[in-house]
mmCIF file with all atom_site columns, N, CA and C in Angstrom:
data_model
loop_
_atom_site.group_PDB
_atom_site.id
_atom_site.type_symbol
_atom_site.label_atom_id
_atom_site.label_alt_id
_atom_site.label_comp_id
_atom_site.label_asym_id
_atom_site.label_entity_id
_atom_site.label_seq_id
_atom_site.pdbx_PDB_ins_code
_atom_site.Cartn_x
_atom_site.Cartn_y
_atom_site.Cartn_z
_atom_site.occupancy
_atom_site.B_iso_or_equiv
_atom_site.pdbx_formal_charge
_atom_site.auth_seq_id
_atom_site.auth_comp_id
_atom_site.auth_asym_id
_atom_site.auth_atom_id
_atom_site.pdbx_PDB_model_num
ATOM 1   N N  . UNK A 1 1  ? 58.127  69.254 77.696  1.00 81.00 ? 1  UNK A N  1
ATOM 2   C CA . UNK A 1 1  ? 58.287  68.678 76.374  1.00 81.00 ? 1  UNK A CA 1
ATOM 3   C C  . UNK A 1 1  ? 57.004  68.816 75.558  1.00 81.00 ? 1  UNK A C  1
ATOM 4   N N  . UNK A 1 2  ? 55.881  68.871 76.251  1.00 88.00 ? 2  UNK A N  1
ATOM 5   C CA . UNK A 1 2  ? 54.617  69.019 75.531  1.00 88.00 ? 2  UNK A CA 1
ATOM 6   C C  . UNK A 1 2  ? 54.573  70.364 74.797  1.00 88.00 ? 2  UNK A C  1
ATOM 7   N N  . UNK A 1 3  ? 55.106  71.407 75.414  1.00 90.00 ? 3  UNK A N  1
ATOM 8   C CA . UNK A 1 3  ? 55.138  72.717 74.759  1.00 90.00 ? 3  UNK A CA 1
ATOM 9   C C  . UNK A 1 3  ? 55.994  72.686 73.502  1.00 90.00 ? 3  UNK A C  1
ATOM 10  N N  . UNK A 1 4  ? 57.078  71.938 73.533  1.00 92.00 ? 4  UNK A N  1
ATOM 11  C CA . UNK A 1 4  ? 57.952  71.841 72.352  1.00 92.00 ? 4  UNK A CA 1
ATOM 12  C C  . UNK A 1 4  ? 57.178  71.217 71.202  1.00 92.00 ? 4  UNK A C  1
ATOM 13  N N  . UNK A 1 5  ? 56.426  70.155 71.488  1.00 95.00 ? 5  UNK A N  1
ATOM 14  C CA . UNK A 1 5  ? 55.621  69.519 70.435  1.00 95.00 ? 5  UNK A CA 1
ATOM 15  C C  . UNK A 1 5  ? 54.574  70.479 69.884  1.00 95.00 ? 5  UNK A C  1
ATOM 16  N N  . UNK A 1 6  ? 53.949  71.239 70.779  1.00 96.00 ? 6  UNK A N  1
ATOM 17  C CA . UNK A 1 6  ? 52.921  72.186 70.331  1.00 96.00 ? 6  UNK A CA 1
ATOM 18  C C  . UNK A 1 6  ? 53.520  73.282 69.458  1.00 96.00 ? 6  UNK A C  1
ATOM 19  N N  . UNK A 1 7  ? 54.635  73.835 69.889  1.00 95.00 ? 7  UNK A N  1
ATOM 20  C CA . UNK A 1 7  ? 55.272  74.897 69.100  1.00 95.00 ? 7  UNK A CA 1
ATOM 21  C C  . UNK A 1 7  ? 55.694  74.381 67.724  1.00 95.00 ? 7  UNK A C  1
ATOM 22  N N  . UNK A 1 8  ? 56.247  73.187 67.687  1.00 96.00 ? 8  UNK A N  1
ATOM 23  C CA . UNK A 1 8  ? 56.671  72.632 66.386  1.00 96.00 ? 8  UNK A CA 1
ATOM 24  C C  . UNK A 1 8  ? 55.473  72.316 65.504  1.00 96.00 ? 8  UNK A C  1
ATOM 25  N N  . UNK A 1 9  ? 54.366  71.870 66.102  1.00 97.00 ? 9  UNK A N  1
ATOM 26  C CA . UNK A 1 9  ? 53.155  71.602 65.323  1.00 97.00 ? 9  UNK A CA 1
ATOM 27  C C  . UNK A 1 9  ? 52.599  72.911 64.752  1.00 97.00 ? 9  UNK A C  1
ATOM 28  N N  . UNK A 1 10 ? 52.608  73.967 65.550  1.00 97.00 ? 10 UNK A N  1
ATOM 29  C CA . UNK A 1 10 ? 52.137  75.262 65.059  1.00 97.00 ? 10 UNK A CA 1
ATOM 30  C C  . UNK A 1 10 ? 53.038  75.793 63.948  1.00 97.00 ? 10 UNK A C  1
ATOM 31  N N  . UNK A 1 11 ? 54.332  75.598 64.082  1.00 97.00 ? 11 UNK A N  1
ATOM 32  C CA . UNK A 1 11 ? 55.257  76.034 63.035  1.00 97.00 ? 11 UNK A CA 1
ATOM 33  C C  . UNK A 1 11 ? 54.983  75.266 61.745  1.00 97.00 ? 11 UNK A C  1
ATOM 34  N N  . UNK A 1 12 ? 54.720  73.988 61.871  1.00 97.00 ? 12 UNK A N  1
ATOM 35  C CA . UNK A 1 12 ? 54.423  73.176 60.687  1.00 97.00 ? 12 UNK A CA 1
ATOM 36  C C  . UNK A 1 12 ? 53.133  73.649 60.013  1.00 97.00 ? 12 UNK A C  1
ATOM 37  N N  . UNK A 1 13 ? 52.120  73.932 60.818  1.00 97.00 ? 13 UNK A N  1
ATOM 38  C CA . UNK A 1 13 ? 50.868  74.432 60.247  1.00 97.00 ? 13 UNK A CA 1
ATOM 39  C C  . UNK A 1 13 ? 51.065  75.768 59.539  1.00 97.00 ? 13 UNK A C  1
ATOM 40  N N  . UNK A 1 14 ? 51.879  76.625 60.108  1.00 97.00 ? 14 UNK A N  1
ATOM 41  C CA . UNK A 1 14 ? 52.148  77.913 59.463  1.00 97.00 ? 14 UNK A CA 1
ATOM 42  C C  . UNK A 1 14 ? 52.842  77.715 58.118  1.00 97.00 ? 14 UNK A C  1
ATOM 43  N N  . UNK A 1 15 ? 53.796  76.790 58.072  1.00 97.00 ? 15 UNK A N  1
ATOM 44  C CA . UNK A 1 15 ? 54.488  76.533 56.800  1.00 97.00 ? 15 UNK A CA 1
ATOM 45  C C  . UNK A 1 15 ? 53.541  75.936 55.764  1.00 97.00 ? 15 UNK A C  1
ATOM 46  N N  . UNK A 1 16 ? 52.639  75.052 56.208  1.00 96.00 ? 16 UNK A N  1
ATOM 47  C CA . UNK A 1 16 ? 51.668  74.473 55.275  1.00 96.00 ? 16 UNK A CA 1
ATOM 48  C C  . UNK A 1 16 ? 50.735  75.546 54.728  1.00 96.00 ? 16 UNK A C  1
ATOM 49  N N  . UNK A 1 17 ? 50.266  76.422 55.609  1.00 97.00 ? 17 UNK A N  1
ATOM 50  C CA . UNK A 1 17 ? 49.388  77.496 55.165  1.00 97.00 ? 17 UNK A CA 1
ATOM 51  C C  . UNK A 1 17 ? 50.112  78.449 54.218  1.00 97.00 ? 17 UNK A C  1
ATOM 52  N N  . UNK A 1 18 ? 51.393  78.656 54.452  1.00 96.00 ? 18 UNK A N  1
ATOM 53  C CA . UNK A 1 18 ? 52.167  79.549 53.585  1.00 96.00 ? 18 UNK A CA 1
ATOM 54  C C  . UNK A 1 18 ? 52.222  79.010 52.165  1.00 96.00 ? 18 UNK A C  1
ATOM 55  N N  . UNK A 1 19 ? 52.203  77.690 52.027  1.00 95.00 ? 19 UNK A N  1
ATOM 56  C CA . UNK A 1 19 ? 52.240  77.094 50.686  1.00 95.00 ? 19 UNK A CA 1
ATOM 57  C C  . UNK A 1 19 ? 50.941  77.355 49.924  1.00 95.00 ? 19 UNK A C  1
ATOM 58  N N  . UNK A 1 20 ? 49.824  77.505 50.651  1.00 95.00 ? 20 UNK A N  1
ATOM 59  C CA . UNK A 1 20 ? 48.528  77.691 50.002  1.00 95.00 ? 20 UNK A CA 1
ATOM 60  C C  . UNK A 1 20 ? 48.063  79.147 49.970  1.00 95.00 ? 20 UNK A C  1
ATOM 61  N N  . UNK A 1 21 ? 48.752  80.024 50.671  1.00 95.00 ? 21 UNK A N  1
ATOM 62  C CA . UNK A 1 21 ? 48.359  81.440 50.714  1.00 95.00 ? 21 UNK A CA 1
ATOM 63  C C  . UNK A 1 21 ? 49.550  82.315 50.316  1.00 95.00 ? 21 UNK A C  1
ATOM 64  N N  . UNK A 1 22 ? 49.759  82.497 49.033  1.00 93.00 ? 22 UNK A N  1
ATOM 65  C CA . UNK A 1 22 ? 50.940  83.240 48.583  1.00 93.00 ? 22 UNK A CA 1
ATOM 66  C C  . UNK A 1 22 ? 50.946  84.705 49.021  1.00 93.00 ? 22 UNK A C  1
ATOM 67  N N  . UNK A 1 23 ? 49.788  85.301 49.253  1.00 95.00 ? 23 UNK A N  1
ATOM 68  C CA . UNK A 1 23 ? 49.763  86.705 49.665  1.00 95.00 ? 23 UNK A CA 1
ATOM 69  C C  . UNK A 1 23 ? 50.186  86.880 51.130  1.00 95.00 ? 23 UNK A C  1
ATOM 70  N N  . UNK A 1 24 ? 50.019  85.851 51.923  1.00 94.00 ? 24 UNK A N  1
ATOM 71  C CA . UNK A 1 24 ? 50.409  85.904 53.337  1.00 94.00 ? 24 UNK A CA 1
ATOM 72  C C  . UNK A 1 24 ? 51.651  85.067 53.603  1.00 94.00 ? 24 UNK A C  1
ATOM 73  N N  . UNK A 1 25 ? 52.355  84.713 52.569  1.00 95.00 ? 25 UNK A N  1
ATOM 74  C CA . UNK A 1 25 ? 53.496  83.806 52.657  1.00 95.00 ? 25 UNK A CA 1
ATOM 75  C C  . UNK A 1 25 ? 54.528  84.259 53.683  1.00 95.00 ? 25 UNK A C  1
ATOM 76  N N  . UNK A 1 26 ? 54.982  85.506 53.584  1.00 96.00 ? 26 UNK A N  1
ATOM 77  C CA . UNK A 1 26 ? 56.050  85.983 54.467  1.00 96.00 ? 26 UNK A CA 1
ATOM 78  C C  . UNK A 1 26 ? 55.593  86.085 55.914  1.00 96.00 ? 26 UNK A C  1
ATOM 79  N N  . UNK A 1 27 ? 54.364  86.491 56.112  1.00 97.00 ? 27 UNK A N  1
ATOM 80  C CA . UNK A 1 27 ? 53.839  86.595 57.473  1.00 97.00 ? 27 UNK A CA 1
ATOM 81  C C  . UNK A 1 27 ? 53.763  85.207 58.120  1.00 97.00 ? 27 UNK A C  1
ATOM 82  N N  . UNK A 1 28 ? 53.270  84.235 57.390  1.00 96.00 ? 28 UNK A N  1
ATOM 83  C CA . UNK A 1 28 ? 53.137  82.881 57.931  1.00 96.00 ? 28 UNK A CA 1
ATOM 84  C C  . UNK A 1 28 ? 54.503  82.237 58.166  1.00 96.00 ? 28 UNK A C  1
ATOM 85  N N  . UNK A 1 29 ? 55.447  82.476 57.278  1.00 96.00 ? 29 UNK A N  1
ATOM 86  C CA . UNK A 1 29 ? 56.788  81.930 57.486  1.00 96.00 ? 29 UNK A CA 1
ATOM 87  C C  . UNK A 1 29 ? 57.478  82.594 58.675  1.00 96.00 ? 29 UNK A C  1
ATOM 88  N N  . UNK A 1 30 ? 57.191  83.867 58.886  1.00 97.00 ? 30 UNK A N  1
ATOM 89  C CA . UNK A 1 30 ? 57.717  84.552 60.063  1.00 97.00 ? 30 UNK A CA 1
ATOM 90  C C  . UNK A 1 30 ? 57.142  83.978 61.348  1.00 97.00 ? 30 UNK A C  1
ATOM 91  N N  . UNK A 1 31 ? 55.863  83.663 61.329  1.00 97.00 ? 31 UNK A N  1
ATOM 92  C CA . UNK A 1 31 ? 55.238  83.041 62.493  1.00 97.00 ? 31 UNK A CA 1
ATOM 93  C C  . UNK A 1 31 ? 55.822  81.651 62.739  1.00 97.00 ? 31 UNK A C  1
ATOM 94  N N  . UNK A 1 32 ? 56.067  80.913 61.668  1.00 97.00 ? 32 UNK A N  1
ATOM 95  C CA . UNK A 1 32 ? 56.664  79.582 61.807  1.00 97.00 ? 32 UNK A CA 1
ATOM 96  C C  . UNK A 1 32 ? 58.043  79.684 62.430  1.00 97.00 ? 32 UNK A C  1
ATOM 97  N N  . UNK A 1 33 ? 58.824  80.652 62.002  1.00 97.00 ? 33 UNK A N  1
ATOM 98  C CA . UNK A 1 33 ? 60.157  80.845 62.571  1.00 97.00 ? 33 UNK A CA 1
ATOM 99  C C  . UNK A 1 33 ? 60.066  81.209 64.048  1.00 97.00 ? 33 UNK A C  1
ATOM 100 N N  . UNK A 1 34 ? 59.084  82.027 64.398  1.00 96.00 ? 34 UNK A N  1
ATOM 101 C CA . UNK A 1 34 ? 58.903  82.415 65.796  1.00 96.00 ? 34 UNK A CA 1
ATOM 102 C C  . UNK A 1 34 ? 58.545  81.191 66.659  1.00 96.00 ? 34 UNK A C  1
ATOM 103 N N  . UNK A 1 35 ? 57.664  80.335 66.156  1.00 96.00 ? 35 UNK A N  1
ATOM 104 C CA . UNK A 1 35 ? 57.295  79.134 66.912  1.00 96.00 ? 35 UNK A CA 1
ATOM 105 C C  . UNK A 1 35 ? 58.482  78.179 67.059  1.00 96.00 ? 35 UNK A C  1
ATOM 106 N N  . UNK A 1 36 ? 59.313  78.074 66.037  1.00 97.00 ? 36 UNK A N  1
ATOM 107 C CA . UNK A 1 36 ? 60.514  77.241 66.144  1.00 97.00 ? 36 UNK A CA 1
ATOM 108 C C  . UNK A 1 36 ? 61.468  77.806 67.192  1.00 97.00 ? 36 UNK A C  1
ATOM 109 N N  . UNK A 1 37 ? 61.559  79.131 67.258  1.00 96.00 ? 37 UNK A N  1
ATOM 110 C CA . UNK A 1 37 ? 62.396  79.781 68.267  1.00 96.00 ? 37 UNK A CA 1
ATOM 111 C C  . UNK A 1 37 ? 61.867  79.485 69.672  1.00 96.00 ? 37 UNK A C  1
ATOM 112 N N  . UNK A 1 38 ? 60.542  79.571 69.846  1.00 95.00 ? 38 UNK A N  1
ATOM 113 C CA . UNK A 1 38 ? 59.949  79.252 71.148  1.00 95.00 ? 38 UNK A CA 1
ATOM 114 C C  . UNK A 1 38 ? 60.178  77.785 71.518  1.00 95.00 ? 38 UNK A C  1
ATOM 115 N N  . UNK A 1 39 ? 60.109  76.900 70.537  1.00 96.00 ? 39 UNK A N  1
ATOM 116 C CA . UNK A 1 39 ? 60.362  75.481 70.798  1.00 96.00 ? 39 UNK A CA 1
ATOM 117 C C  . UNK A 1 39 ? 61.806  75.265 71.233  1.00 96.00 ? 39 UNK A C  1
ATOM 118 N N  . UNK A 1 40 ? 62.727  75.967 70.605  1.00 95.00 ? 40 UNK A N  1
ATOM 119 C CA . UNK A 1 40 ? 64.141  75.843 70.975  1.00 95.00 ? 40 UNK A CA 1
ATOM 120 C C  . UNK A 1 40 ? 64.380  76.331 72.403  1.00 95.00 ? 40 UNK A C  1
ATOM 121 N N  . UNK A 1 41 ? 63.748  77.435 72.766  1.00 95.00 ? 41 UNK A N  1
ATOM 122 C CA . UNK A 1 41 ? 63.899  77.962 74.126  1.00 95.00 ? 41 UNK A CA 1
ATOM 123 C C  . UNK A 1 41 ? 63.297  76.989 75.141  1.00 95.00 ? 41 UNK A C  1
ATOM 124 N N  . UNK A 1 42 ? 62.117  76.450 74.850  1.00 94.00 ? 42 UNK A N  1
ATOM 125 C CA . UNK A 1 42 ? 61.473  75.513 75.769  1.00 94.00 ? 42 UNK A CA 1
ATOM 126 C C  . UNK A 1 42 ? 62.294  74.239 75.909  1.00 94.00 ? 42 UNK A C  1
ATOM 127 N N  . UNK A 1 43 ? 62.874  73.768 74.815  1.00 93.00 ? 43 UNK A N  1
ATOM 128 C CA . UNK A 1 43 ? 63.700  72.563 74.866  1.00 93.00 ? 43 UNK A CA 1
ATOM 129 C C  . UNK A 1 43 ? 64.963  72.797 75.679  1.00 93.00 ? 43 UNK A C  1
ATOM 130 N N  . UNK A 1 44 ? 65.579  73.953 75.501  1.00 93.00 ? 44 UNK A N  1
ATOM 131 C CA . UNK A 1 44 ? 66.772  74.277 76.284  1.00 93.00 ? 44 UNK A CA 1
ATOM 132 C C  . UNK A 1 44 ? 66.438  74.383 77.766  1.00 93.00 ? 44 UNK A C  1
ATOM 133 N N  . UNK A 1 45 ? 65.311  75.007 78.091  1.00 91.00 ? 45 UNK A N  1
ATOM 134 C CA . UNK A 1 45 ? 64.899  75.135 79.488  1.00 91.00 ? 45 UNK A CA 1
ATOM 135 C C  . UNK A 1 45 ? 64.622  73.765 80.104  1.00 91.00 ? 45 UNK A C  1
ATOM 136 N N  . UNK A 1 46 ? 64.033  72.866 79.321  1.00 90.00 ? 46 UNK A N  1
ATOM 137 C CA . UNK A 1 46 ? 63.756  71.520 79.818  1.00 90.00 ? 46 UNK A CA 1
ATOM 138 C C  . UNK A 1 46 ? 65.047  70.778 80.133  1.00 90.00 ? 46 UNK A C  1
ATOM 139 N N  . UNK A 1 47 ? 66.011  70.833 79.228  1.00 89.00 ? 47 UNK A N  1
ATOM 140 C CA . UNK A 1 47 ? 67.259  70.111 79.465  1.00 89.00 ? 47 UNK A CA 1
ATOM 141 C C  . UNK A 1 47 ? 68.100  70.764 80.555  1.00 89.00 ? 47 UNK A C  1
ATOM 142 N N  . UNK A 1 48 ? 68.035  72.072 80.665  1.00 88.00 ? 48 UNK A N  1
ATOM 143 C CA . UNK A 1 48 ? 68.732  72.743 81.767  1.00 88.00 ? 48 UNK A CA 1
ATOM 144 C C  . UNK A 1 48 ? 68.148  72.310 83.105  1.00 88.00 ? 48 UNK A C  1
ATOM 145 N N  . UNK A 1 49 ? 66.813  72.191 83.168  1.00 87.00 ? 49 UNK A N  1
ATOM 146 C CA . UNK A 1 49 ? 66.167  71.768 84.406  1.00 87.00 ? 49 UNK A CA 1
ATOM 147 C C  . UNK A 1 49 ? 66.499  70.313 84.725  1.00 87.00 ? 49 UNK A C  1
ATOM 148 N N  . UNK A 1 50 ? 66.581  69.484 83.699  1.00 87.00 ? 50 UNK A N  1
ATOM 149 C CA . UNK A 1 50 ? 66.896  68.062 83.918  1.00 87.00 ? 50 UNK A CA 1
ATOM 150 C C  . UNK A 1 50 ? 68.350  67.872 84.356  1.00 87.00 ? 50 UNK A C  1
ATOM 151 N N  . UNK A 1 51 ? 69.240  68.680 83.835  1.00 87.00 ? 51 UNK A N  1
ATOM 152 C CA . UNK A 1 51 ? 70.661  68.509 84.121  1.00 87.00 ? 51 UNK A CA 1
ATOM 153 C C  . UNK A 1 51 ? 71.134  69.283 85.339  1.00 87.00 ? 51 UNK A C  1
ATOM 154 N N  . UNK A 1 52 ? 70.278  70.141 85.888  1.00 82.00 ? 52 UNK A N  1
ATOM 155 C CA . UNK A 1 52 ? 70.663  70.909 87.072  1.00 82.00 ? 52 UNK A CA 1
ATOM 156 C C  . UNK A 1 52 ? 70.677  69.988 88.279  1.00 82.00 ? 52 UNK A C  1
ATOM 157 N N  . UNK A 1 53 ? 71.669  70.152 89.108  1.00 69.00 ? 53 UNK A N  1
ATOM 158 C CA . UNK A 1 53 ? 71.782  69.340 90.308  1.00 69.00 ? 53 UNK A CA 1
ATOM 159 C C  . UNK A 1 53 ? 71.658  70.275 91.506  1.00 69.00 ? 53 UNK A C  1
ATOM 160 N N  . UNK A 1 54 ? 70.589  70.103 92.292  1.00 68.00 ? 54 UNK A N  1
ATOM 161 C CA . UNK A 1 54 ? 70.415  70.980 93.449  1.00 68.00 ? 54 UNK A CA 1
ATOM 162 C C  . UNK A 1 54 ? 71.569  70.830 94.434  1.00 68.00 ? 54 UNK A C  1
ATOM 163 N N  . UNK A 1 55 ? 71.827  71.885 95.165  1.00 64.00 ? 55 UNK A N  1
ATOM 164 C CA . UNK A 1 55 ? 72.950  71.889 96.106  1.00 64.00 ? 55 UNK A CA 1
ATOM 165 C C  . UNK A 1 55 ? 72.781  70.834 97.198  1.00 64.00 ? 55 UNK A C  1
ATOM 166 N N  . UNK A 1 56 ? 71.536  70.598 97.699  1.00 61.00 ? 56 UNK A N  1
ATOM 167 C CA . UNK A 1 56 ? 71.368  69.626 98.788  1.00 61.00 ? 56 UNK A CA 1
ATOM 168 C C  . UNK A 1 56 ? 71.567  68.191 98.305  1.00 61.00 ? 56 UNK A C  1
ATOM 169 N N  . UNK A 1 57 ? 71.318  67.943 97.022  1.00 57.00 ? 57 UNK A N  1
ATOM 170 C CA . UNK A 1 57 ? 71.485  66.594 96.491  1.00 57.00 ? 57 UNK A CA 1
ATOM 171 C C  . UNK A 1 57 ? 72.890  66.345 95.966  1.00 57.00 ? 57 UNK A C  1
ATOM 172 N N  . UNK A 1 58 ? 73.728  67.325 96.044  1.00 57.00 ? 58 UNK A N  1
ATOM 173 C CA . UNK A 1 58 ? 75.082  67.173 95.519  1.00 57.00 ? 58 UNK A CA 1
ATOM 174 C C  . UNK A 1 58 ? 75.845  66.127 96.334  1.00 57.00 ? 58 UNK A C  1
ATOM 175 N N  . UNK A 1 59 ? 76.633  65.360 95.659  1.00 61.00 ? 59 UNK A N  1
ATOM 176 C CA . UNK A 1 59 ? 77.428  64.327 96.318  1.00 61.00 ? 59 UNK A CA 1
ATOM 177 C C  . UNK A 1 59 ? 78.653  64.982 96.934  1.00 61.00 ? 59 UNK A C  1
ATOM 178 N N  . UNK A 1 60 ? 78.831  64.815 98.245  1.00 61.00 ? 60 UNK A N  1
ATOM 179 C CA . UNK A 1 60 ? 80.007  65.437 98.868  1.00 61.00 ? 60 UNK A CA 1
ATOM 180 C C  . UNK A 1 60 ? 81.285  64.726 98.403  1.00 61.00 ? 60 UNK A C  1
ATOM 181 N N  . UNK A 1 61 ? 82.271  65.489 98.118  1.00 63.00 ? 61 UNK A N  1
ATOM 182 C CA . UNK A 1 61 ? 83.538  64.914 97.674  1.00 63.00 ? 61 UNK A CA 1
ATOM 183 C C  . UNK A 1 61 ? 84.622  65.256 98.677  1.00 63.00 ? 61 UNK A C  1
ATOM 184 N N  . UNK A 1 62 ? 85.466  64.291 98.936  1.00 63.00 ? 62 UNK A N  1
ATOM 185 C CA . UNK A 1 62 ? 86.584  64.505 99.851  1.00 63.00 ? 62 UNK A CA 1
ATOM 186 C C  . UNK A 1 62 ? 87.743  65.085 99.049  1.00 63.00 ? 62 UNK A C  1
ATOM 187 N N  . UNK A 1 63 ? 88.565  65.910 99.686  1.00 65.00 ? 63 UNK A N  1
ATOM 188 C CA . UNK A 1 63 ? 89.721  66.438 98.965  1.00 65.00 ? 63 UNK A CA 1
ATOM 189 C C  . UNK A 1 63 ? 90.680  65.315 98.606  1.00 65.00 ? 63 UNK A C  1
ATOM 190 N N  . UNK A 1 64 ? 91.321  65.475 97.482  1.00 61.00 ? 64 UNK A N  1
ATOM 191 C CA . UNK A 1 64 ? 92.254  64.465 97.012  1.00 61.00 ? 64 UNK A CA 1
ATOM 192 C C  . UNK A 1 64 ? 93.536  64.509 97.840  1.00 61.00 ? 64 UNK A C  1
ATOM 193 N N  . UNK A 1 65 ? 93.931  63.354 98.322  1.00 67.00 ? 65 UNK A N  1
ATOM 194 C CA . UNK A 1 65 ? 95.162  63.281 99.120  1.00 67.00 ? 65 UNK A CA 1
ATOM 195 C C  . UNK A 1 65 ? 96.201  62.462 98.356  1.00 67.00 ? 65 UNK A C  1
ATOM 196 N N  . UNK A 1 66 ? 97.393  62.953 98.290  1.00 63.00 ? 66 UNK A N  1
ATOM 197 C CA . UNK A 1 66 ? 98.442  62.204 97.612  1.00 63.00 ? 66 UNK A CA 1
ATOM 198 C C  . UNK A 1 66 ? 99.028  61.183 98.590  1.00 63.00 ? 66 UNK A C  1
ATOM 199 N N  . UNK A 1 67 ? 99.263  59.974 98.140  1.00 66.00 ? 67 UNK A N  1
ATOM 200 C CA . UNK A 1 67 ? 99.813  58.961 99.031  1.00 66.00 ? 67 UNK A CA 1
ATOM 201 C C  . UNK A 1 67 ? 101.256 59.318 99.419  1.00 66.00 ? 67 UNK A C  1
ATOM 202 N N  . UNK A 1 68 ? 101.593 59.013 100.640 1.00 65.00 ? 68 UNK A N  1
ATOM 203 C CA . UNK A 1 68 ? 102.954 59.297 101.119 1.00 65.00 ? 68 UNK A CA 1
ATOM 204 C C  . UNK A 1 68 ? 103.920 58.245 100.576 1.00 65.00 ? 68 UNK A C  1
ATOM 205 N N  . UNK A 1 69 ? 105.115 58.655 100.277 1.00 62.00 ? 69 UNK A N  1
ATOM 206 C CA . UNK A 1 69 ? 106.130 57.729 99.762  1.00 62.00 ? 69 UNK A CA 1
ATOM 207 C C  . UNK A 1 69 ? 106.566 56.786 100.880 1.00 62.00 ? 69 UNK A C  1
ATOM 208 N N  . UNK A 1 70 ? 106.797 55.540 100.555 1.00 56.00 ? 70 UNK A N  1
ATOM 209 C CA . UNK A 1 70 ? 107.165 54.563 101.580 1.00 56.00 ? 70 UNK A CA 1
ATOM 210 C C  . UNK A 1 70 ? 108.639 54.603 101.900 1.00 56.00 ? 70 UNK A C  1
#
């Protein structure tokens, strides 16, 4: 999660600099977009890792049995 914060902070800085440097505007906005993309990938990887359930920790389930009619 720390990487996500860093990438978003860098993207914000690039956008701020783009406002003050009109000659480098497109380059800085492109860098900001790239950092946002990296933040999205890092966030997805973090949640995938959190939601993954290792095979050894998996809860064993018994097969479903239908009750016999009385």
